[in-house]
């Protein structure tokens, strides 16, 4: 995937060195490096304006950063960082999740400058906390909706699109992982497929019968002549590796055809769906699920272990004590009630 930035992009050498280190030494993906570039460019642009290095009315997008020096970065204080966070929240209207990512970018950048290259002796981001982000359950398709989506795939490129959706729903792939699948990494005989995940880390994905049959149905129809990327499993109409945007468009259109358009579903929600269905219907252990999804931290996987109200009801009813009646309490209550009746009747008996 091509970079957002280029070698001659508007950036100071210190930022260029950091991005190269992140990509070549740390092995981060081009997508992650691009996010660092965009986040840090916004940060440095804001700081130049805030510290009156440019006129106050200068649009942020018009502020160059190629003249930023390490001395300028060293002059930035924790108080300045708070001003930047205020700007992101009130002027940019960034969500807590977006602000949290930008704080993480700053943490990584300053850690590099202080600990790796020793260009700075003070790290103001050490006291900069991540914004609190609300914990929400991931949106996903139900089993019935998933079946409806698969059943609605028809028309042009139906074999390719059915295969794409099947892999999403059965393997829990990320969009970038699906787009990057190469033909020689798919081994139907072994029921495995190797994908390139976050941080350029490879992992083996196991293919069930649905996945293998979908791939077998698609391969004979995959173009061979005039293909620009002969290694790519999924090709676009231009006979080149299918792009993330094209896959997103395909999923959007197929969701519409299934009557599921406009409900907030997307390619990433299909990944949520795969994880949820495996956990809820397949009784998959959370650590196995962590491996399937390619998560480094178990905490990331735990968001998929939400339980439906039906499961909660079944769990409550499955308790071996669910049908035990408190007989002694019932007996005591009955005796008390009988005693009360006798007490009320006694005056009449005396008459």
mmCIF file of C-alpha atoms in Angstrom:
data_model
loop_
_atom_site.group_PDB
_atom_site.id
_atom_site.type_symbol
_atom_site.label_atom_id
_atom_site.label_comp_id
_atom_site.label_asym_id
_atom_site.label_seq_id
_atom_site.Cartn_x
_atom_site.Cartn_y
_atom_site.Cartn_z
ATOM 1 C CA UNK A 1 0.000 0.000 0.000
ATOM 2 C CA UNK A 2 1.569 3.382 -0.983
ATOM 3 C CA UNK A 3 2.510 5.922 1.665
ATOM 4 C CA UNK A 4 0.586 9.128 2.277
ATOM 5 C CA UNK A 5 3.898 10.928 2.637
ATOM 6 C CA UNK A 6 6.845 10.859 0.238
ATOM 7 C CA UNK A 7 10.578 11.353 0.605
ATOM 8 C CA UNK A 8 10.273 14.990 -0.430
ATOM 9 C CA UNK A 9 7.210 15.705 1.723
ATOM 10 C CA UNK A 10 7.092 18.834 3.838
ATOM 11 C CA UNK A 11 8.678 17.626 7.068
ATOM 12 C CA UNK A 12 11.762 18.263 9.186
ATOM 13 C CA UNK A 13 14.614 15.761 9.196
ATOM 14 C CA UNK A 14 13.860 14.718 12.776
ATOM 15 C CA UNK A 15 10.374 13.595 11.751
ATOM 16 C CA UNK A 16 11.644 11.876 8.621
ATOM 17 C CA UNK A 17 14.185 9.935 10.686
ATOM 18 C CA UNK A 18 11.492 8.892 13.150
ATOM 19 C CA UNK A 19 9.214 7.594 10.394
ATOM 20 C CA UNK A 20 12.049 5.647 8.791
ATOM 21 C CA UNK A 21 12.969 4.142 12.172
ATOM 22 C CA UNK A 22 9.348 3.187 12.827
ATOM 23 C CA UNK A 23 9.011 1.462 9.476
ATOM 24 C CA UNK A 24 12.380 -0.207 9.034
ATOM 25 C CA UNK A 25 13.491 -0.972 12.600
ATOM 26 C CA UNK A 26 10.162 -1.380 14.394
ATOM 27 C CA UNK A 27 8.565 -3.041 11.364
ATOM 28 C CA UNK A 28 5.324 -1.060 11.505
ATOM 29 C CA UNK A 29 3.010 -1.165 8.503
ATOM 30 C CA UNK A 30 2.832 1.702 5.993
ATOM 31 C CA UNK A 31 -0.667 2.460 7.296
ATOM 32 C CA UNK A 32 0.631 2.921 10.847
ATOM 33 C CA UNK A 33 3.557 5.061 9.664
ATOM 34 C CA UNK A 34 1.173 7.249 7.659
ATOM 35 C CA UNK A 35 -0.954 7.782 10.764
ATOM 36 C CA UNK A 36 2.137 8.874 12.701
ATOM 37 C CA UNK A 37 3.020 11.322 9.928
ATOM 38 C CA UNK A 38 -0.444 12.885 9.780
ATOM 39 C CA UNK A 39 -0.800 13.084 13.577
ATOM 40 C CA UNK A 40 2.629 14.638 14.118
ATOM 41 C CA UNK A 41 2.235 17.046 11.205
ATOM 42 C CA UNK A 42 -0.964 18.393 12.755
ATOM 43 C CA UNK A 43 0.777 18.639 16.126
ATOM 44 C CA UNK A 44 3.775 20.579 14.803
ATOM 45 C CA UNK A 45 1.576 22.872 12.727
ATOM 46 C CA UNK A 46 -0.514 23.718 15.780
ATOM 47 C CA UNK A 47 2.572 24.313 17.928
ATOM 48 C CA UNK A 48 4.068 26.714 15.380
ATOM 49 C CA UNK A 49 0.867 28.753 15.410
ATOM 50 C CA UNK A 50 0.386 28.528 19.171
ATOM 51 C CA UNK A 51 3.961 29.674 19.812
ATOM 52 C CA UNK A 52 3.498 32.545 17.339
ATOM 53 C CA UNK A 53 5.935 31.230 14.749
ATOM 54 C CA UNK A 54 3.346 32.181 12.111
ATOM 55 C CA UNK A 55 0.513 34.770 12.060
ATOM 56 C CA UNK A 56 -2.375 33.790 14.346
ATOM 57 C CA UNK A 57 -4.900 33.728 11.487
ATOM 58 C CA UNK A 58 -2.867 31.282 9.365
ATOM 59 C CA UNK A 59 -4.871 28.216 8.406
ATOM 60 C CA UNK A 60 -3.384 25.099 9.906
ATOM 61 C CA UNK A 61 -3.121 23.392 6.511
ATOM 62 C CA UNK A 62 -0.986 26.283 5.229
ATOM 63 C CA UNK A 63 1.659 26.076 7.941
ATOM 64 C CA UNK A 64 4.940 24.471 6.765
ATOM 65 C CA UNK A 65 6.857 22.301 9.218
ATOM 66 C CA UNK A 66 10.095 21.635 7.315
ATOM 67 C CA UNK A 67 11.831 24.359 9.374
ATOM 68 C CA UNK A 68 10.986 22.779 12.750
ATOM 69 C CA UNK A 69 14.163 22.147 14.761
ATOM 70 C CA UNK A 70 14.883 19.888 17.716
ATOM 71 C CA UNK A 71 15.289 23.052 19.825
ATOM 72 C CA UNK A 72 11.744 24.060 18.963
ATOM 73 C CA UNK A 73 10.453 20.604 19.943
ATOM 74 C CA UNK A 74 12.446 20.823 23.186
ATOM 75 C CA UNK A 75 10.655 24.093 24.035
ATOM 76 C CA UNK A 76 7.235 22.373 24.088
ATOM 77 C CA UNK A 77 5.932 21.911 27.633
ATOM 78 C CA UNK A 78 3.220 19.817 29.242
ATOM 79 C CA UNK A 79 1.069 22.953 29.404
ATOM 80 C CA UNK A 80 1.483 23.331 25.623
ATOM 81 C CA UNK A 81 0.345 19.738 25.165
ATOM 82 C CA UNK A 82 -2.805 20.470 27.147
ATOM 83 C CA UNK A 83 -3.519 23.392 24.810
ATOM 84 C CA UNK A 84 -3.140 21.019 21.866
ATOM 85 C CA UNK A 85 -5.584 18.543 23.412
ATOM 86 C CA UNK A 86 -8.060 21.383 23.981
ATOM 87 C CA UNK A 87 -7.678 22.371 20.338
ATOM 88 C CA UNK A 88 -8.343 18.806 19.154
ATOM 89 C CA UNK A 89 -11.438 18.556 21.310
ATOM 90 C CA UNK A 90 -13.044 21.988 20.906
ATOM 91 C CA UNK A 91 -11.929 23.132 17.462
ATOM 92 C CA UNK A 92 -11.296 19.883 15.598
ATOM 93 C CA UNK A 93 -14.114 18.063 17.414
ATOM 94 C CA UNK A 94 -12.020 14.905 17.537
ATOM 95 C CA UNK A 95 -13.600 12.007 19.384
ATOM 96 C CA UNK A 96 -11.995 10.616 22.520
ATOM 97 C CA UNK A 97 -10.823 7.631 20.491
ATOM 98 C CA UNK A 98 -9.134 9.859 17.886
ATOM 99 C CA UNK A 99 -7.525 12.034 20.574
ATOM 100 C CA UNK A 100 -6.294 8.914 22.324
ATOM 101 C CA UNK A 101 -4.596 7.746 19.133
ATOM 102 C CA UNK A 102 -2.927 11.144 18.684
ATOM 103 C CA UNK A 103 -1.644 11.078 22.249
ATOM 104 C CA UNK A 104 -0.191 7.625 21.556
ATOM 105 C CA UNK A 105 1.582 9.060 18.497
ATOM 106 C CA UNK A 106 3.111 11.774 20.691
ATOM 107 C CA UNK A 107 4.184 9.220 23.302
ATOM 108 C CA UNK A 108 5.951 7.144 20.657
ATOM 109 C CA UNK A 109 7.620 10.163 19.022
ATOM 110 C CA UNK A 110 8.940 11.611 22.265
ATOM 111 C CA UNK A 111 10.069 8.220 23.535
ATOM 112 C CA UNK A 112 12.121 7.882 20.337
ATOM 113 C CA UNK A 113 13.662 11.341 20.799
ATOM 114 C CA UNK A 114 14.482 10.769 24.480
ATOM 115 C CA UNK A 115 15.380 7.100 24.724
ATOM 116 C CA UNK A 116 16.549 6.055 21.261
ATOM 117 C CA UNK A 117 18.380 9.073 19.850
ATOM 118 C CA UNK A 118 18.951 11.083 23.063
ATOM 119 C CA UNK A 119 18.022 14.306 21.284
ATOM 120 C CA UNK A 120 15.818 15.365 24.198
ATOM 121 C CA UNK A 121 16.459 15.139 27.941
ATOM 122 C CA UNK A 122 12.871 15.913 28.993
ATOM 123 C CA UNK A 123 9.746 14.079 27.892
ATOM 124 C CA UNK A 124 6.579 16.147 28.575
ATOM 125 C CA UNK A 125 4.305 13.369 27.295
ATOM 126 C CA UNK A 126 5.098 11.170 30.325
ATOM 127 C CA UNK A 127 2.457 13.110 32.275
ATOM 128 C CA UNK A 128 0.013 13.315 29.357
ATOM 129 C CA UNK A 129 -2.744 10.798 29.999
ATOM 130 C CA UNK A 130 -4.817 9.093 27.349
ATOM 131 C CA UNK A 131 -8.359 10.526 27.100
ATOM 132 C CA UNK A 132 -10.970 8.221 28.569
ATOM 133 C CA UNK A 133 -12.845 6.457 25.821
ATOM 134 C CA UNK A 134 -16.319 5.017 26.402
ATOM 135 C CA UNK A 135 -16.458 1.247 26.216
ATOM 136 C CA UNK A 136 -19.092 0.196 23.728
ATOM 137 C CA UNK A 137 -20.041 -3.234 22.494
ATOM 138 C CA UNK A 138 -18.926 -3.902 18.920
ATOM 139 C CA UNK A 139 -21.707 -3.888 16.345
ATOM 140 C CA UNK A 140 -22.160 -7.185 14.550
ATOM 141 C CA UNK A 141 -24.558 -9.157 12.379
ATOM 142 C CA UNK A 142 -26.657 -11.864 13.956
ATOM 143 C CA UNK A 143 -26.427 -15.404 12.626
ATOM 144 C CA UNK A 144 -29.662 -14.863 10.674
ATOM 145 C CA UNK A 145 -28.418 -11.580 9.188
ATOM 146 C CA UNK A 146 -25.136 -13.240 8.203
ATOM 147 C CA UNK A 147 -27.045 -15.971 6.363
ATOM 148 C CA UNK A 148 -29.216 -13.335 4.678
ATOM 149 C CA UNK A 149 -26.110 -11.485 3.492
ATOM 150 C CA UNK A 150 -24.561 -14.615 1.992
ATOM 151 C CA UNK A 151 -27.840 -15.615 0.351
ATOM 152 C CA UNK A 152 -28.253 -12.190 -1.256
ATOM 153 C CA UNK A 153 -24.945 -12.331 -3.195
ATOM 154 C CA UNK A 154 -25.850 -12.603 -6.867
ATOM 155 C CA UNK A 155 -25.179 -11.100 -10.285
ATOM 156 C CA UNK A 156 -21.839 -9.914 -11.650
ATOM 157 C CA UNK A 157 -18.753 -11.088 -9.736
ATOM 158 C CA UNK A 158 -20.950 -13.090 -7.377
ATOM 159 C CA UNK A 159 -18.324 -15.830 -6.905
ATOM 160 C CA UNK A 160 -15.626 -13.312 -5.985
ATOM 161 C CA UNK A 161 -17.871 -11.303 -3.693
ATOM 162 C CA UNK A 162 -19.309 -14.412 -2.033
ATOM 163 C CA UNK A 163 -15.757 -15.608 -1.375
ATOM 164 C CA UNK A 164 -14.752 -12.239 0.114
ATOM 165 C CA UNK A 165 -17.748 -12.168 2.456
ATOM 166 C CA UNK A 166 -17.269 -15.818 3.410
ATOM 167 C CA UNK A 167 -13.649 -15.184 4.425
ATOM 168 C CA UNK A 168 -14.638 -12.126 6.452
ATOM 169 C CA UNK A 169 -17.424 -13.967 8.282
ATOM 170 C CA UNK A 170 -15.504 -17.191 8.897
ATOM 171 C CA UNK A 171 -11.931 -16.043 9.449
ATOM 172 C CA UNK A 172 -12.363 -12.636 11.095
ATOM 173 C CA UNK A 173 -9.888 -10.984 8.723
ATOM 174 C CA UNK A 174 -8.998 -7.331 8.772
ATOM 175 C CA UNK A 175 -9.648 -5.421 5.548
ATOM 176 C CA UNK A 176 -5.920 -4.987 4.887
ATOM 177 C CA UNK A 177 -5.353 -8.709 5.449
ATOM 178 C CA UNK A 178 -8.011 -9.729 2.940
ATOM 179 C CA UNK A 179 -6.755 -7.298 0.288
ATOM 180 C CA UNK A 180 -3.189 -8.539 0.756
ATOM 181 C CA UNK A 181 -3.903 -12.272 0.297
ATOM 182 C CA UNK A 182 -1.607 -13.835 -2.323
ATOM 183 C CA UNK A 183 -2.435 -16.940 -4.341
ATOM 184 C CA UNK A 184 0.669 -18.801 -3.252
ATOM 185 C CA UNK A 185 -0.210 -18.295 0.414
ATOM 186 C CA UNK A 186 -3.518 -20.171 0.077
ATOM 187 C CA UNK A 187 -3.145 -23.922 0.660
ATOM 188 C CA UNK A 188 -6.468 -25.666 0.213
ATOM 189 C CA UNK A 189 -4.957 -29.132 0.719
ATOM 190 C CA UNK A 190 -3.764 -28.125 4.178
ATOM 191 C CA UNK A 191 -6.841 -25.970 4.884
ATOM 192 C CA UNK A 192 -4.589 -23.002 5.715
ATOM 193 C CA UNK A 193 -3.884 -19.512 4.482
ATOM 194 C CA UNK A 194 -1.140 -17.098 5.522
ATOM 195 C CA UNK A 195 -2.040 -13.432 5.930
ATOM 196 C CA UNK A 196 -0.006 -10.349 6.775
ATOM 197 C CA UNK A 197 -1.431 -8.671 9.868
ATOM 198 C CA UNK A 198 -0.634 -5.545 11.836
ATOM 199 C CA UNK A 199 3.032 -4.681 12.157
ATOM 200 C CA UNK A 200 3.836 -6.876 9.139
ATOM 201 C CA UNK A 201 3.341 -9.971 11.293
ATOM 202 C CA UNK A 202 2.332 -13.111 9.449
ATOM 203 C CA UNK A 203 -0.167 -15.527 10.898
ATOM 204 C CA UNK A 204 -1.775 -18.731 9.715
ATOM 205 C CA UNK A 205 -5.534 -18.735 9.201
ATOM 206 C CA UNK A 206 -7.351 -22.064 9.089
ATOM 207 C CA UNK A 207 -9.956 -22.480 6.359
ATOM 208 C CA UNK A 208 -13.170 -24.372 7.067
ATOM 209 C CA UNK A 209 -15.195 -26.112 4.352
ATOM 210 C CA UNK A 210 -17.243 -23.002 3.557
ATOM 211 C CA UNK A 211 -14.067 -21.001 2.909
ATOM 212 C CA UNK A 212 -12.453 -23.717 0.803
ATOM 213 C CA UNK A 213 -15.566 -24.217 -1.321
ATOM 214 C CA UNK A 214 -15.932 -20.456 -1.855
ATOM 215 C CA UNK A 215 -12.291 -20.199 -2.979
ATOM 216 C CA UNK A 216 -12.666 -23.213 -5.281
ATOM 217 C CA UNK A 217 -15.753 -21.660 -6.872
ATOM 218 C CA UNK A 218 -13.986 -18.333 -7.422
ATOM 219 C CA UNK A 219 -10.564 -19.445 -8.726
ATOM 220 C CA UNK A 220 -11.732 -20.790 -12.140
ATOM 221 C CA UNK A 221 -13.374 -17.405 -12.805
ATOM 222 C CA UNK A 222 -10.435 -15.297 -11.655
ATOM 223 C CA UNK A 223 -8.873 -13.493 -14.661
ATOM 224 C CA UNK A 224 -5.540 -14.818 -15.879
ATOM 225 C CA UNK A 225 -4.703 -12.804 -19.007
ATOM 226 C CA UNK A 226 -3.601 -9.199 -18.624
ATOM 227 C CA UNK A 227 -3.465 -9.350 -14.851
ATOM 228 C CA UNK A 228 -1.247 -6.606 -13.401
ATOM 229 C CA UNK A 229 -0.652 -8.295 -10.045
ATOM 230 C CA UNK A 230 -0.458 -12.006 -10.756
ATOM 231 C CA UNK A 231 0.087 -12.842 -7.069
ATOM 232 C CA UNK A 232 -3.130 -11.265 -5.802
ATOM 233 C CA UNK A 233 -6.018 -13.566 -4.923
ATOM 234 C CA UNK A 234 -8.735 -10.969 -5.361
ATOM 235 C CA UNK A 235 -8.729 -8.778 -8.457
ATOM 236 C CA UNK A 236 -10.735 -5.721 -9.433
ATOM 237 C CA UNK A 237 -12.375 -5.085 -12.795
ATOM 238 C CA UNK A 238 -9.078 -3.519 -13.885
ATOM 239 C CA UNK A 239 -7.335 -6.858 -13.297
ATOM 240 C CA UNK A 240 -5.198 -5.534 -10.487
ATOM 241 C CA UNK A 241 -5.122 -6.293 -6.780
ATOM 242 C CA UNK A 242 -8.449 -5.227 -5.345
ATOM 243 C CA UNK A 243 -8.228 -2.062 -3.244
ATOM 244 C CA UNK A 244 -9.610 -1.518 0.262
ATOM 245 C CA UNK A 245 -12.051 1.080 -1.072
ATOM 246 C CA UNK A 246 -13.381 -1.353 -3.669
ATOM 247 C CA UNK A 247 -13.921 -4.032 -1.026
ATOM 248 C CA UNK A 248 -15.712 -1.508 1.184
ATOM 249 C CA UNK A 249 -17.964 -0.573 -1.744
ATOM 250 C CA UNK A 250 -18.684 -4.246 -2.493
ATOM 251 C CA UNK A 251 -19.679 -4.937 1.114
ATOM 252 C CA UNK A 252 -21.842 -1.820 1.222
ATOM 253 C CA UNK A 253 -23.713 -2.834 -1.941
ATOM 254 C CA UNK A 254 -24.127 -6.456 -0.876
ATOM 255 C CA UNK A 255 -25.471 -5.317 2.504
ATOM 256 C CA UNK A 256 -28.017 -3.147 0.713
ATOM 257 C CA UNK A 257 -29.104 -6.108 -1.419
ATOM 258 C CA UNK A 258 -29.645 -8.127 1.748
ATOM 259 C CA UNK A 259 -31.800 -5.397 3.272
ATOM 260 C CA UNK A 260 -29.077 -4.508 5.777
ATOM 261 C CA UNK A 261 -28.000 -1.154 4.370
ATOM 262 C CA UNK A 262 -28.003 1.927 6.564
ATOM 263 C CA UNK A 263 -27.643 -0.053 9.802
ATOM 264 C CA UNK A 264 -24.026 0.847 10.459
ATOM 265 C CA UNK A 265 -22.539 -2.397 9.157
ATOM 266 C CA UNK A 266 -19.180 -2.371 7.351
ATOM 267 C CA UNK A 267 -16.212 -4.577 6.499
ATOM 268 C CA UNK A 268 -14.846 -4.221 10.030
ATOM 269 C CA UNK A 269 -18.262 -5.141 11.443
ATOM 270 C CA UNK A 270 -17.956 -8.422 9.526
ATOM 271 C CA UNK A 271 -14.759 -9.075 11.498
ATOM 272 C CA UNK A 272 -16.711 -8.337 14.679
ATOM 273 C CA UNK A 273 -19.388 -10.741 13.451
ATOM 274 C CA UNK A 274 -16.929 -13.585 12.883
ATOM 275 C CA UNK A 275 -15.461 -13.178 16.358
ATOM 276 C CA UNK A 276 -18.859 -12.928 18.001
ATOM 277 C CA UNK A 277 -20.322 -15.959 16.220
ATOM 278 C CA UNK A 278 -17.274 -18.067 17.086
ATOM 279 C CA UNK A 279 -17.516 -17.076 20.734
ATOM 280 C CA UNK A 280 -21.296 -17.295 21.130
ATOM 281 C CA UNK A 281 -22.090 -20.308 18.970
ATOM 282 C CA UNK A 282 -18.794 -22.182 18.795
ATOM 283 C CA UNK A 283 -17.796 -21.945 22.458
ATOM 284 C CA UNK A 284 -14.342 -20.800 21.347
ATOM 285 C CA UNK A 285 -11.945 -20.089 24.215
ATOM 286 C CA UNK A 286 -10.953 -16.431 24.421
ATOM 287 C CA UNK A 287 -7.244 -17.205 24.038
ATOM 288 C CA UNK A 288 -7.940 -19.216 20.908
ATOM 289 C CA UNK A 289 -10.020 -16.301 19.655
ATOM 290 C CA UNK A 290 -7.086 -13.985 20.374
ATOM 291 C CA UNK A 291 -4.879 -16.125 18.138
ATOM 292 C CA UNK A 292 -7.488 -16.322 15.364
ATOM 293 C CA UNK A 293 -7.900 -12.550 15.267
ATOM 294 C CA UNK A 294 -4.184 -11.796 15.540
ATOM 295 C CA UNK A 295 -4.453 -9.634 18.657
ATOM 296 C CA UNK A 296 -1.294 -8.901 20.637
ATOM 297 C CA UNK A 297 -3.221 -8.130 23.822
ATOM 298 C CA UNK A 298 -5.931 -10.304 25.327
ATOM 299 C CA UNK A 299 -7.733 -7.162 26.453
ATOM 300 C CA UNK A 300 -8.435 -6.277 22.830
ATOM 301 C CA UNK A 301 -10.105 -9.635 22.290
ATOM 302 C CA UNK A 302 -12.308 -9.290 25.352
ATOM 303 C CA UNK A 303 -14.562 -6.751 23.632
ATOM 304 C CA UNK A 304 -15.876 -9.624 21.512
ATOM 305 C CA UNK A 305 -16.955 -11.695 24.496
ATOM 306 C CA UNK A 306 -20.155 -9.749 25.080
ATOM 307 C CA UNK A 307 -23.143 -11.973 25.780
ATOM 308 C CA UNK A 308 -26.594 -11.730 24.287
ATOM 309 C CA UNK A 309 -29.603 -11.530 26.597
ATOM 310 C CA UNK A 310 -30.624 -14.982 25.332
ATOM 311 C CA UNK A 311 -27.300 -16.436 26.482
ATOM 312 C CA UNK A 312 -27.638 -14.753 29.864
ATOM 313 C CA UNK A 313 -31.140 -16.186 30.265
ATOM 314 C CA UNK A 314 -29.942 -19.659 29.253
ATOM 315 C CA UNK A 315 -27.024 -19.437 31.676
ATOM 316 C CA UNK A 316 -29.328 -18.471 34.532
ATOM 317 C CA UNK A 317 -31.735 -21.296 33.730
ATOM 318 C CA UNK A 318 -28.870 -23.789 33.389
ATOM 319 C CA UNK A 319 -27.850 -23.271 37.009
ATOM 320 C CA UNK A 320 -28.484 -26.592 38.861
ATOM 321 C CA UNK A 321 -30.237 -24.602 41.604
ATOM 322 C CA UNK A 322 -32.598 -22.890 39.167
ATOM 323 C CA UNK A 323 -35.601 -25.057 40.083
ATOM 324 C CA UNK A 324 -34.957 -25.615 43.774
ATOM 325 C CA UNK A 325 -37.878 -24.345 45.865
ATOM 326 C CA UNK A 326 -37.343 -23.111 49.416
ATOM 327 C CA UNK A 327 -39.652 -25.722 51.005
ATOM 328 C CA UNK A 328 -38.822 -24.877 54.609
ATOM 329 C CA UNK A 329 -39.535 -21.240 53.998
ATOM 330 C CA UNK A 330 -42.794 -22.139 52.288
ATOM 331 C CA UNK A 331 -43.739 -24.331 55.278
ATOM 332 C CA UNK A 332 -42.900 -21.617 57.778
ATOM 333 C CA UNK A 333 -44.854 -19.067 55.770
ATOM 334 C CA UNK A 334 -47.852 -21.425 55.602
ATOM 335 C CA UNK A 335 -47.753 -22.030 59.351
ATOM 336 C CA UNK A 336 -47.590 -18.301 60.005
ATOM 337 C CA UNK A 337 -50.541 -17.716 57.687
ATOM 338 C CA UNK A 338 -52.541 -20.481 59.376
ATOM 339 C CA UNK A 339 -51.738 -19.023 62.768
ATOM 340 C CA UNK A 340 -52.951 -15.610 61.639
ATOM 341 C CA UNK A 341 -56.231 -17.110 60.413
ATOM 342 C CA UNK A 342 -56.708 -18.974 63.706
ATOM 343 C CA UNK A 343 -56.093 -15.761 65.598
ATOM 344 C CA UNK A 344 -58.755 -13.964 63.587
ATOM 345 C CA UNK A 345 -61.250 -16.804 64.044
ATOM 346 C CA UNK A 346 -60.752 -17.217 67.803
ATOM 347 C CA UNK A 347 -63.177 -14.434 68.939
ATOM 348 C CA UNK A 348 -65.957 -16.000 66.921
ATOM 349 C CA UNK A 349 -65.231 -19.403 68.426
ATOM 350 C CA UNK A 350 -65.476 -17.883 71.933
ATOM 351 C CA UNK A 351 -68.898 -16.465 71.108
#
